[in-house]
CSV table of C-alpha atoms in Angstrom, one decimal:
chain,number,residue,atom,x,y,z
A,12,UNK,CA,-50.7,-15.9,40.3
A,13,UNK,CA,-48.7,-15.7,36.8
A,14,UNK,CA,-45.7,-17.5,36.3
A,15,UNK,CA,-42.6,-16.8,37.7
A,16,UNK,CA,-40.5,-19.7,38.8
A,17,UNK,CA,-38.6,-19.9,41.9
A,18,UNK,CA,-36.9,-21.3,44.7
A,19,UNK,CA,-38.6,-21.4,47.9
A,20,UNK,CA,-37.1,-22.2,51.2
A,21,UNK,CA,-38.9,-22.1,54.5
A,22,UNK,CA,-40.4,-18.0,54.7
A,23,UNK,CA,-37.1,-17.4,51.5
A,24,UNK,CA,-38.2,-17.3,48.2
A,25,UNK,CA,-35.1,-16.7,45.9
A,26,UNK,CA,-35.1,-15.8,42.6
A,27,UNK,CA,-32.0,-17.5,41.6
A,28,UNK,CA,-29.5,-16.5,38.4
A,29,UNK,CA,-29.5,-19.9,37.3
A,30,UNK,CA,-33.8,-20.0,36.5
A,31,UNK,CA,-33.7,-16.7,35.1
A,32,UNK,CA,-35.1,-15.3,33.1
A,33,UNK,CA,-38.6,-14.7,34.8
A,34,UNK,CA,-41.7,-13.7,34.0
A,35,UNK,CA,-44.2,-12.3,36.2
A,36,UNK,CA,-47.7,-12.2,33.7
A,37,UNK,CA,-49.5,-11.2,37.1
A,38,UNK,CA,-49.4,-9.0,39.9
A,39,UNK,CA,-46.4,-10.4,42.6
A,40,UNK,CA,-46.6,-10.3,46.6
A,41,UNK,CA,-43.9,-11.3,48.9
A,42,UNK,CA,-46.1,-11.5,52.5
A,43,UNK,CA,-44.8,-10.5,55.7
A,44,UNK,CA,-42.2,-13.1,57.5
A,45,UNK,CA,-41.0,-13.7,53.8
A,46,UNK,CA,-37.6,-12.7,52.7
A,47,UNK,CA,-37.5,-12.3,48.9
A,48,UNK,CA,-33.7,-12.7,47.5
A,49,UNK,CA,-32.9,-11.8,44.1
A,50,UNK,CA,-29.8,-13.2,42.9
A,51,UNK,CA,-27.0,-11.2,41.2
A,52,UNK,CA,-27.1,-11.7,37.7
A,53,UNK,CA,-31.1,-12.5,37.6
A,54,UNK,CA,-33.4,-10.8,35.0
A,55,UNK,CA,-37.2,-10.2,35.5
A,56,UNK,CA,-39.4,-9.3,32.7
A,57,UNK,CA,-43.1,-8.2,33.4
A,58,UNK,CA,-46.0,-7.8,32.0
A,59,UNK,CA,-48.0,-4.8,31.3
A,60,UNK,CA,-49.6,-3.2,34.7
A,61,UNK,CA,-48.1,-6.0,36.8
A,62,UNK,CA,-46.4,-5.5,40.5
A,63,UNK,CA,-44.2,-6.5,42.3
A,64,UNK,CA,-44.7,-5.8,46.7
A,65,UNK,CA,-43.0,-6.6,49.0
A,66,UNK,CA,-44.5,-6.9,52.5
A,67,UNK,CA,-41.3,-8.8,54.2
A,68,UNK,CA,-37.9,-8.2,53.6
A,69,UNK,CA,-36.3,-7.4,50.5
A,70,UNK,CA,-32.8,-8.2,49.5
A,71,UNK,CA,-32.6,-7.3,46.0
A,72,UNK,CA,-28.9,-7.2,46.0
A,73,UNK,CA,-26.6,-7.4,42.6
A,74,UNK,CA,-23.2,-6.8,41.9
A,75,UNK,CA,-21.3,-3.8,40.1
A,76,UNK,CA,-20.2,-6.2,37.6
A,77,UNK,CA,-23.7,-8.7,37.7
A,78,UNK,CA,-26.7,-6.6,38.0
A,79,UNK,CA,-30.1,-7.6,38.4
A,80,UNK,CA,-32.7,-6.2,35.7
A,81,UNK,CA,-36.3,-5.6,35.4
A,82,UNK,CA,-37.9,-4.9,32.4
A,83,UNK,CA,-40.9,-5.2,29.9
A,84,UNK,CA,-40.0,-8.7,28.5
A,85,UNK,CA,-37.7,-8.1,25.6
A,86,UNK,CA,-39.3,-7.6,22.4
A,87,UNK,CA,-42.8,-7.6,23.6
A,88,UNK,CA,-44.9,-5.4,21.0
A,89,UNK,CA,-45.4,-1.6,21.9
A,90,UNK,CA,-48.5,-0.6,23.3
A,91,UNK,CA,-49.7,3.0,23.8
A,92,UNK,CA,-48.1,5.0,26.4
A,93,UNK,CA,-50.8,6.2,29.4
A,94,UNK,CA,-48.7,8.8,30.7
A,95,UNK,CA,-50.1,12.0,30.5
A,96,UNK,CA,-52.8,13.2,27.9
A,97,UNK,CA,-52.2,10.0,26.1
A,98,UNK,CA,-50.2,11.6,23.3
A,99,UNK,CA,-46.9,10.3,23.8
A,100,UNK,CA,-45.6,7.6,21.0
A,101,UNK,CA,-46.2,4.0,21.8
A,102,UNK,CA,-43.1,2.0,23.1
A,103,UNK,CA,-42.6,-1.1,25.4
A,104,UNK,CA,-45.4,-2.2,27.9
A,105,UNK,CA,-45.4,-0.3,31.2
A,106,UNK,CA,-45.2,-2.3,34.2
A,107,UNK,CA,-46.4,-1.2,37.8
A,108,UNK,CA,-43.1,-1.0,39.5
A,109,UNK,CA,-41.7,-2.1,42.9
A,110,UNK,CA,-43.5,-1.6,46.1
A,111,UNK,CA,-42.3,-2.1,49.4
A,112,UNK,CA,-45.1,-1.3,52.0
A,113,UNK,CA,-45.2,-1.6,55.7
A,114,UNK,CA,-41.9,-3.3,56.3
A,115,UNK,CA,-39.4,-1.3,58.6
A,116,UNK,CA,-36.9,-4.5,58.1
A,117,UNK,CA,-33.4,-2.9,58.8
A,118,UNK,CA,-31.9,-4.9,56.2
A,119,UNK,CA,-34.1,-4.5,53.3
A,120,UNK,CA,-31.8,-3.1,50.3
A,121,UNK,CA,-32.1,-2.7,46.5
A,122,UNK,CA,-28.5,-2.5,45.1
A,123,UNK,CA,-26.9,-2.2,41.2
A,124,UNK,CA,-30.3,-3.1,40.2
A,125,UNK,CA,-31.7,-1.4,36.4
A,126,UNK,CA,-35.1,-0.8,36.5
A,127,UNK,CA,-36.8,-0.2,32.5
A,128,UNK,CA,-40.4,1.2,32.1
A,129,UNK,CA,-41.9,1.1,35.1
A,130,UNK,CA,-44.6,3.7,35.2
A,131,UNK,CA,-46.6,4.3,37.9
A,132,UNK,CA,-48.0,7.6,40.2
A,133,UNK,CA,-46.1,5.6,43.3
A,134,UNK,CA,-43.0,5.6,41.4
A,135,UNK,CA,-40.7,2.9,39.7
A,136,UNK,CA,-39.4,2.1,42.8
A,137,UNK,CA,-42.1,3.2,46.0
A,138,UNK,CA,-40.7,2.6,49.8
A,139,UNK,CA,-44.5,3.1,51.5
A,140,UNK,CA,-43.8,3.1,55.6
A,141,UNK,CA,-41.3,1.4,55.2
A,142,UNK,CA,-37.4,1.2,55.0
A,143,UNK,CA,-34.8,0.7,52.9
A,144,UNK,CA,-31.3,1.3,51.5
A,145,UNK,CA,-31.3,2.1,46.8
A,146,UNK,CA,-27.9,2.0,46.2
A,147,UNK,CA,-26.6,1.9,42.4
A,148,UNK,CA,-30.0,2.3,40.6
A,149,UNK,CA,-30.4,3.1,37.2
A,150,UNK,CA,-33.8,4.5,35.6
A,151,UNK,CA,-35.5,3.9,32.1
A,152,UNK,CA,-38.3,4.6,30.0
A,153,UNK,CA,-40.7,6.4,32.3
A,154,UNK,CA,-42.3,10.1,32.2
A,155,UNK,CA,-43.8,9.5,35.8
A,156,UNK,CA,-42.3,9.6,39.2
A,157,UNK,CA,-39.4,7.6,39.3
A,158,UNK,CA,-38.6,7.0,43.2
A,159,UNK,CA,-41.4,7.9,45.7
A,160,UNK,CA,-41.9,7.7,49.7
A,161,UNK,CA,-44.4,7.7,52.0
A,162,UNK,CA,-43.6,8.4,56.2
A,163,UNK,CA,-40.4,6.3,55.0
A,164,UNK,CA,-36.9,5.6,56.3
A,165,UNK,CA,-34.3,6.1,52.8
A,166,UNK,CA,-30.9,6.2,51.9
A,167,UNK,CA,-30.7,6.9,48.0
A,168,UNK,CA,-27.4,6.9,46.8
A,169,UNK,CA,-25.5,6.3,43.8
A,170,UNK,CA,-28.2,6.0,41.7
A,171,UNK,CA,-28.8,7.4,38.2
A,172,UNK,CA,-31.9,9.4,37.2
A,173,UNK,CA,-32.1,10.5,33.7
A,174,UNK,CA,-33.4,13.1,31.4
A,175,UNK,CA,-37.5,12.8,32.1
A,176,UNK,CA,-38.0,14.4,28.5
A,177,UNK,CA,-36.7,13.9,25.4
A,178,UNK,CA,-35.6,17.1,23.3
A,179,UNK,CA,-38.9,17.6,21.5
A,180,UNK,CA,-41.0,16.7,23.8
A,181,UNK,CA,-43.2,19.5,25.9
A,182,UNK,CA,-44.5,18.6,29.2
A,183,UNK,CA,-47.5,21.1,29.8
A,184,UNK,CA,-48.2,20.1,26.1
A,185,UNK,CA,-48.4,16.1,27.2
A,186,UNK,CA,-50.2,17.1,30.2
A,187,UNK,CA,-48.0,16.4,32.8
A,188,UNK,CA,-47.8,18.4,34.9
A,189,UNK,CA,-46.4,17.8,38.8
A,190,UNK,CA,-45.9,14.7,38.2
A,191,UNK,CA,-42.5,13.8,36.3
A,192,UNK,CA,-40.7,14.4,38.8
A,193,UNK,CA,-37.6,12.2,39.6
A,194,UNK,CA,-37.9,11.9,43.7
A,195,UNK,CA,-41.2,12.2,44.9
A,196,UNK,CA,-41.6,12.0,49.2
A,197,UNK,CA,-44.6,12.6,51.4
A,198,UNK,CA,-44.9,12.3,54.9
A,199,UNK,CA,-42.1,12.1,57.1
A,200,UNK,CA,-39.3,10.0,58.5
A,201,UNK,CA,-41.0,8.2,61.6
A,202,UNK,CA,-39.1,8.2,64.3
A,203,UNK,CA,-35.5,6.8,64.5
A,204,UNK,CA,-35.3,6.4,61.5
A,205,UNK,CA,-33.4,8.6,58.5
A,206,UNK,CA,-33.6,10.6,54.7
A,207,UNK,CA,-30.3,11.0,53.1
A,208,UNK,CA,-30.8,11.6,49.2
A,209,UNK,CA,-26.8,11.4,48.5
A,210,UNK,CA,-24.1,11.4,45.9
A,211,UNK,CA,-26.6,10.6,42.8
A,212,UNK,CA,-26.3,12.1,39.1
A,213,UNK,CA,-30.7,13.7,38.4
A,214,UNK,CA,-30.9,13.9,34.9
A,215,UNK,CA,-33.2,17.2,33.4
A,216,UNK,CA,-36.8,17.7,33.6
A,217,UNK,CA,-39.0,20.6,32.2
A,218,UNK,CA,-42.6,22.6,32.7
A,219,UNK,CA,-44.0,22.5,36.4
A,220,UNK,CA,-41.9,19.1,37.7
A,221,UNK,CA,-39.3,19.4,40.3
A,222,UNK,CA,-36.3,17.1,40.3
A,223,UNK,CA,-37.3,16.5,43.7
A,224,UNK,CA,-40.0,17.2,45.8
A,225,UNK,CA,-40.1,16.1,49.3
A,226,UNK,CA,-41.3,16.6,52.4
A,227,UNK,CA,-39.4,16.8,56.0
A,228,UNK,CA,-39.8,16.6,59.7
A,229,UNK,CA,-38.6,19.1,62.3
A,230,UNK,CA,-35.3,18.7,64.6
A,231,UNK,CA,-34.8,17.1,66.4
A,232,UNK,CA,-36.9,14.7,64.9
A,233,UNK,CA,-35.4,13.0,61.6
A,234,UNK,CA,-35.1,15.5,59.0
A,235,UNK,CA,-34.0,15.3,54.9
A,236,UNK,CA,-30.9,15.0,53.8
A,237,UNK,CA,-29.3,16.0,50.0
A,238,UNK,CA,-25.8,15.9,50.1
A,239,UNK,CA,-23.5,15.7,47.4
A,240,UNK,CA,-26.2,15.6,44.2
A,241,UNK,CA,-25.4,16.8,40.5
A,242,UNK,CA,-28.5,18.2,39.6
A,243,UNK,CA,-28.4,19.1,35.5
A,244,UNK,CA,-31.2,21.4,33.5
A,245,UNK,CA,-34.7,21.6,35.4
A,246,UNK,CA,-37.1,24.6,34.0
A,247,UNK,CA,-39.0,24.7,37.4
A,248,UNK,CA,-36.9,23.3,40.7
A,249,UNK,CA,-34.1,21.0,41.4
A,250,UNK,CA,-35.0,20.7,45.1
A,251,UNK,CA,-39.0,21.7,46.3
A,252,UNK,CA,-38.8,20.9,50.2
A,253,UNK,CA,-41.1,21.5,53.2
A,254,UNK,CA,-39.4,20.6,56.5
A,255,UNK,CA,-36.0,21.6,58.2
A,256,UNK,CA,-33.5,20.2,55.7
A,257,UNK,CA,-29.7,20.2,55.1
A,258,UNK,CA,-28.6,20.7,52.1
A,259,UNK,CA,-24.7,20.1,51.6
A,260,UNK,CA,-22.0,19.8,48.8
A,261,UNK,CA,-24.7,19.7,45.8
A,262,UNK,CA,-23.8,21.0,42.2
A,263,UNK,CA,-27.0,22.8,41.0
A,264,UNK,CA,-26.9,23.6,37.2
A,265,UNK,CA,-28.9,25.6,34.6
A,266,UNK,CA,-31.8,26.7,36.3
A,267,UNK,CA,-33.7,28.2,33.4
A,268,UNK,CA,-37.7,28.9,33.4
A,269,UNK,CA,-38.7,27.4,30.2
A,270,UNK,CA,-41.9,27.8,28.4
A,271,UNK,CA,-43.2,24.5,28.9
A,272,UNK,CA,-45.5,25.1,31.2
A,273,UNK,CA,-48.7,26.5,32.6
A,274,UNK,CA,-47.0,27.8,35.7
A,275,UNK,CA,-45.2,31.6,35.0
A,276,UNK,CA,-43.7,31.4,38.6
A,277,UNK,CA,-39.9,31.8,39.3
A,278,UNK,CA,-36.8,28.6,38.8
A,279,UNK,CA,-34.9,27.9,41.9
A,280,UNK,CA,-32.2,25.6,42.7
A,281,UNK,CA,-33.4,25.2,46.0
A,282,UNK,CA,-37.5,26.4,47.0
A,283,UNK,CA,-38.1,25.7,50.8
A,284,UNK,CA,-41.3,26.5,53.2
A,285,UNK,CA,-44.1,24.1,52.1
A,286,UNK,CA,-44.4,23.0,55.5
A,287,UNK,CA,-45.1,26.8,56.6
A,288,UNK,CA,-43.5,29.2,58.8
A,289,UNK,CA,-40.8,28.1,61.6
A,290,UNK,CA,-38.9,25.3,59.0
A,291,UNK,CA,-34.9,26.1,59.1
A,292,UNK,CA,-33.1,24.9,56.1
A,293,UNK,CA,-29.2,25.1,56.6
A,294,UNK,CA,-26.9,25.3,52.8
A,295,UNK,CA,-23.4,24.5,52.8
A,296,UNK,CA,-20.9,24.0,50.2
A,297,UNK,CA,-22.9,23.9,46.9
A,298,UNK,CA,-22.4,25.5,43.8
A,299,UNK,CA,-25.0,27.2,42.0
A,300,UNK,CA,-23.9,27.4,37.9
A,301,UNK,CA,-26.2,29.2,35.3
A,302,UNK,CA,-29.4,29.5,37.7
A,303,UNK,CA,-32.3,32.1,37.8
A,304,UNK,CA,-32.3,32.2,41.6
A,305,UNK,CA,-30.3,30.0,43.8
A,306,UNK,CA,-33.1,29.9,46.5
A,307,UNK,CA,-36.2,30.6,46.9
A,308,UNK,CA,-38.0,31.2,50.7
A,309,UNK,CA,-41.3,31.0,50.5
């Protein structure tokens, strides 16, 4: 395993903000019956395609005022970017992301944490059957998925997402296509368990990429939740959902087909029915500003 000193207690290992920096040079795994603690304050740098997974309990919990950050190391020399067709400029190593999988722990949480150029089809940030509460995230340096779940218990919240692109950039011409999306989920919430995708700021994204895409049970089993969202510029769809879903209090805005993309289809705030025939999705209290079509039922 790489290096990447810390303090372990009993089934704690604690990543304290006194060691820190660290520096993971290979992949990380926290087992099961391990808690990993993060301290406020504590910065981890990592190196290119390394992980960090979680199979116990995470509590990677920072402060407003002391967040925790993870990041290339600083000043590391840039390396090609593999996003896409390969044709993006080279910038700072891209690192695997966080991963926690098959660990329905009611207390694991990722709070005012910044999370910098991790790239990776499972997402900066992946919750894989598992659960957890993101609250206060920001997002860097990434043209991939940014958060993504699998058959997961969430609450996102207070995060920021931003702009995927930057203004001369073309996704269809990079080759990605589906896949720079900001909130990727598949599967479902198992049982008892929740989805609540609330009160975060989603930056733009263009061609054939939803802001997010995500999948849904049927009441009166657990069902998706997106309450309270600003949703800027997105030349495709702010919200792609199969599943019933509530949708509540949400500020779509500018939803503009652009010409960035393969796909000559329509731009929806809100496109619902991936799950089939039978799904009810219930709207209340948004506002739809500058859109092509507020909703689409397919």
């Amino acid at each position: 395993m790489g290096f990447y000193p810390f303090v372990s207690t009993g089934s704690e290992v604690r990543w304290t903000v006194a060691a820190s920096p660290y520096h993971v040079t290979s992949d990380v795994t926290i087992p099961d019956g391990t808690t990993l603690v993060v301290e406020p304050g504590a910065s981890i740098y990592f190196d290119l395609d390394t992980q960090l997974t979680i199979n116990g309990k995470a509590q990677i919990i920072g402060t407003p005022t002391m967040r925790i950050q993870f990041s290339p190391v600083p000043g590391a020399p840039f390396v090609p970017d593999p996003a896409g067709n390969g044709s993006l400029p080279d910038g700072p190593p891209k690192w695997d992301g966080i991963r926690i999988v098959d660990s329905m722990d009611p207390d694991n949480r990722i709070a005012h944490v910044d999370v910098g150029h991790a790239q990776d089809s499972n997402g900066s940030i992946g919750i894989i059957r598992s659960q957890c509460v993101v609250d206060d995230v920001t997002f860097l340096g990434t043209h991939i998925r940014l958060f993504y779940t699998e058959d997961s218990s969430i609450i996102l919240e207070n995060s920021r997402f931003p702009d995927v692109f930057g203004p001369g950039e073309q996704a269809d011409a990079l080759g990605l296509d589906n896949v720079s999306e900001q909130v990727k989920g598949v599967g479902e919430p198992p049982a008892g368990g929740r989805y609540i995708i609330r009160n975060n700021s989603f930056g733009t994204t263009k061609g054939h990429n939803d802001v997010i895409d995500v999948d849904s049970g049927r009441r009166p089993n657990p069902i998706v939740q997106v309450i309270g969202n600003t949703f800027a510029q997105t030349g495709d769809e702010h919200i792609d959902l199969g599943g019933d879903v509530y949708v509540a209090g949400n500020l779509f805005h500018r939803v503009l087909k652009d010409d960035e993309t393969s796909d000559r289809g329509y731009a929806n705030g809100i496109s619902t029915g991936d799950a089939g025939s039978g799904t009810t999705i219930a709207v209340a209290r948004n506002i739809f500003w500058d859109v092509d079509h507020a909703i689409n039922l397919k």
